[in-house]
């Protein structure tokens, strides 16, 4: 180990000399950094190190006295102090005072993750009179004390390393000045389920022009498919349609149904979004007017549907009702505008003929692309059911009388395929015993199902139980459950009510279901774990409370906006507790189930949160971009243009300058990812705040080891 | 007579303290079961899928979920001395369906191994050991089978140690290495004299 250190020291020494030679040359290429570079070379670096105890979070796992004593020996360190909570007001005052008393040129705080408190300490550095970018954080909590809780010696050594590395960078930090860019006074919401609609209504109520993009032919999402909602038992459509109508009526909301986000360019404040309006084959009345057809465009009369000869299963009714090739999802659709399913349309032209003078139908319609500019965007892409037939033991799609919760919703709904009469798909008979399989595909670690709790299945199954008790006299619901998770407001009371109404609860996950081939009844096999007896109950109908997963197009859409997702596909929030609506892409927010399973109250709350967050930059009117952009050192640039193609943000271009071809950066587009800087064969790209000399100094500091 | 004699004993049993105390639990047992079974035995959340899938449960007092619970809580004595431990048919239906991806059958097998270390084992299992030692088969061929095989156009004996008895020696060597035969003989002798 010692030997290794010695050899690396030799190498790094030569490297160090290199960087010393190189650094000033690089800095000449930069207008802004020039003054700062001057100050670092003229004035010797004086770094202050501030060590945070974080109560016992850090102090409990390492010897901070030793860390502090060591910090004093690091080159360029002019001042060392510690405090119980560095982020507190008195803690920040310590930094402020020390900067002034000791004429510091850089500040290192050894504490938590920069994701948590970098903004706090940048402000403290600024208040002390330094440029806020002369601050560097050493993470000795998340990446040290929390993970090495039982290794006092190791964590102490690691903290020393982290501080030494941070000081090395802090000594070379420069003044940087964030750029302010104006924010477009418009927002986009992707997905018009209850989350997207709520977000759009809130944004428009705040005076913001909102583009609402929905891939389906009408708005309303999953909630419009539901019959009733727990625990209040309001009719879902009754509480949703007023919102749908409001969305359709609101002048500040521009609705794009049967449309998708096709391309996204730009950054917070200035997203250029291309919307693909899928070929619909039917024009609205507004479009009709625009085309000069007097009284033309679709008025929703439905004559076309009457003559269309093509019959297909209606997806909105979970395939349990037929629709034509030209169709609307249900009678209350917003917008009331027909859509042609071009995958099944035979282009017979009967609809065109009957539509007549309205000229609403265009069988040769093509996709159209519309470009809009928005300041912020909200993703509300929702969910779909996990394909529960993958769990073969429950026989979905194999046994006729095994259905999903969403199919149950349509069967029990008065506007559904059976007019609200719950029947067995096999024979149309009214069931007398209905089994509900909870956690169907949820809480499943086999790799087939989903490891998470889908969160609303317990409650909707309770609601289903209530509905059959109410509608079918003498029908008994049996709920096969592992745990009833009735966590929300008035949910546990709802559980009490349903048990009181006569629902039977059997604590056992269903092992398998067998069908009686003659009667098509189902034998539900499980263990009554409370009775400690295996059971075989014969049911007329079984409802699987299937797990949920992100909707099919979520992954494509999130990539367009640069949003990450977790392993199971749910979109990743900036912080699970303190920033659940934000994402790591500035200006992009999350609403509803796309971030993780939520019931309706939580979905609406999350949508209102996202709308509020998305309106802040718009109301401020401008946003500061972190000045981490790349700059080209023109003297060294050979104009090869390799970087231009590599840049993921199209921020680079080749330009003529003084008779030479060199690269130029559009600073507002650059995100400072460093792809170009790392690749440039001539070392001609200077990455602000992550400049080569700064990073080399950090590597040197690490390799030089503990004692110098 | 039998009734009056038996009654107090049964009553005693009914009135005994059945509480679960921390002393009943041996955390090492959970670890050993995990190590031998090579499955995440401590992760059971008692959903009942295993017992619901079990072909033995509806026909016997065997409850695999109960053994999983004992594995989680480290109830070593209770698990190893329960005669139900030997009622698993090792069909692996529970392993196919366990949502926590545990292999309950292997948990049972590990408990049987631990029980055998304490000489807890039914004699019929030991007789199987003796049969394997002498013939290479747990269920050796018999005349009924031979006749059936002949009818199906097969050889009277299968191409195993029955057809090639010279290989029995190899099997015996393996069993001897683990002292399985010696232990089986010893325990059978103790039980049956």
PDB file of C-alpha atoms in Angstrom, chain A residues 391 393 442-446 482 507-512 525-530 532-534, chain B residues 45-54 57-60 63 65-66 96-101:
ATOM      1  CA  UNK A 391     -49.703 -15.114 -13.249  1.00  0.00           C
ATOM      2  CA  UNK A 393     -52.329 -19.792 -11.509  1.00  0.00           C
ATOM      3  CA  UNK A 442     -48.572  -6.853  -6.414  1.00  0.00           C
ATOM      4  CA  UNK A 443     -46.120  -7.480  -3.567  1.00  0.00           C
ATOM      5  CA  UNK A 444     -44.630 -10.169  -5.740  1.00  0.00           C
ATOM      6  CA  UNK A 445     -40.888 -10.804  -5.753  1.00  0.00           C
ATOM      7  CA  UNK A 446     -40.871 -13.641  -8.243  1.00  0.00           C
ATOM      8  CA  UNK A 482     -52.934 -10.566   2.924  1.00  0.00           C
ATOM      9  CA  UNK A 507     -56.756 -13.839   5.259  1.00  0.00           C
ATOM     10  CA  UNK A 508     -54.893 -15.869   2.685  1.00  0.00           C
ATOM     11  CA  UNK A 509     -53.349 -15.116  -0.671  1.00  0.00           C
ATOM     12  CA  UNK A 510     -55.019 -17.195  -3.375  1.00  0.00           C
ATOM     13  CA  UNK A 511     -52.745 -20.078  -4.339  1.00  0.00           C
ATOM     14  CA  UNK A 512     -54.643 -21.060  -7.477  1.00  0.00           C
ATOM     15  CA  UNK A 525     -57.787 -22.473  -3.298  1.00  0.00           C
ATOM     16  CA  UNK A 526     -55.944 -20.868  -0.452  1.00  0.00           C
ATOM     17  CA  UNK A 527     -55.043 -21.176   3.198  1.00  0.00           C
ATOM     18  CA  UNK A 528     -57.251 -19.457   5.748  1.00  0.00           C
ATOM     19  CA  UNK A 529     -54.191 -18.417   7.686  1.00  0.00           C
ATOM     20  CA  UNK A 530     -56.230 -17.356  10.702  1.00  0.00           C
ATOM     21  CA  UNK A 532     -54.887 -22.543   9.807  1.00  0.00           C
ATOM     22  CA  UNK A 533     -56.844 -24.643   7.327  1.00  0.00           C
ATOM     23  CA  UNK A 534     -56.512 -25.002   3.581  1.00  0.00           C
TER      24      UNK A 534
ATOM     25  CA  UNK B  45     -44.848 -12.826   5.154  1.00  0.00           C
ATOM     26  CA  UNK B  46     -47.327 -15.612   5.915  1.00  0.00           C
ATOM     27  CA  UNK B  47     -49.662 -15.095   2.971  1.00  0.00           C
ATOM     28  CA  UNK B  48     -50.664 -18.774   2.902  1.00  0.00           C
ATOM     29  CA  UNK B  49     -49.968 -19.429  -0.776  1.00  0.00           C
ATOM     30  CA  UNK B  50     -47.774 -22.401   0.205  1.00  0.00           C
ATOM     31  CA  UNK B  51     -50.393 -24.190   2.284  1.00  0.00           C
ATOM     32  CA  UNK B  52     -53.029 -23.269  -0.305  1.00  0.00           C
ATOM     33  CA  UNK B  53     -50.916 -24.987  -2.963  1.00  0.00           C
ATOM     34  CA  UNK B  54     -49.916 -27.950  -0.823  1.00  0.00           C
ATOM     35  CA  UNK B  57     -52.324 -30.053   3.636  1.00  0.00           C
ATOM     36  CA  UNK B  58     -55.948 -30.986   2.750  1.00  0.00           C
ATOM     37  CA  UNK B  59     -55.217 -34.617   3.639  1.00  0.00           C
ATOM     38  CA  UNK B  60     -53.074 -34.231   6.736  1.00  0.00           C
ATOM     39  CA  UNK B  63     -49.012 -26.943   7.452  1.00  0.00           C
ATOM     40  CA  UNK B  65     -46.795 -22.074   6.488  1.00  0.00           C
ATOM     41  CA  UNK B  66     -46.456 -22.991  10.165  1.00  0.00           C
ATOM     42  CA  UNK B  96     -43.577 -22.420  -7.787  1.00  0.00           C
ATOM     43  CA  UNK B  97     -46.090 -19.976  -6.349  1.00  0.00           C
ATOM     44  CA  UNK B  98     -44.422 -18.288  -3.357  1.00  0.00           C
ATOM     45  CA  UNK B  99     -44.725 -14.532  -4.062  1.00  0.00           C
ATOM     46  CA  UNK B 100     -41.658 -13.839  -1.952  1.00  0.00           C
ATOM     47  CA  UNK B 101     -39.683 -16.215  -4.160  1.00  0.00           C
TER      48      UNK B 101
END
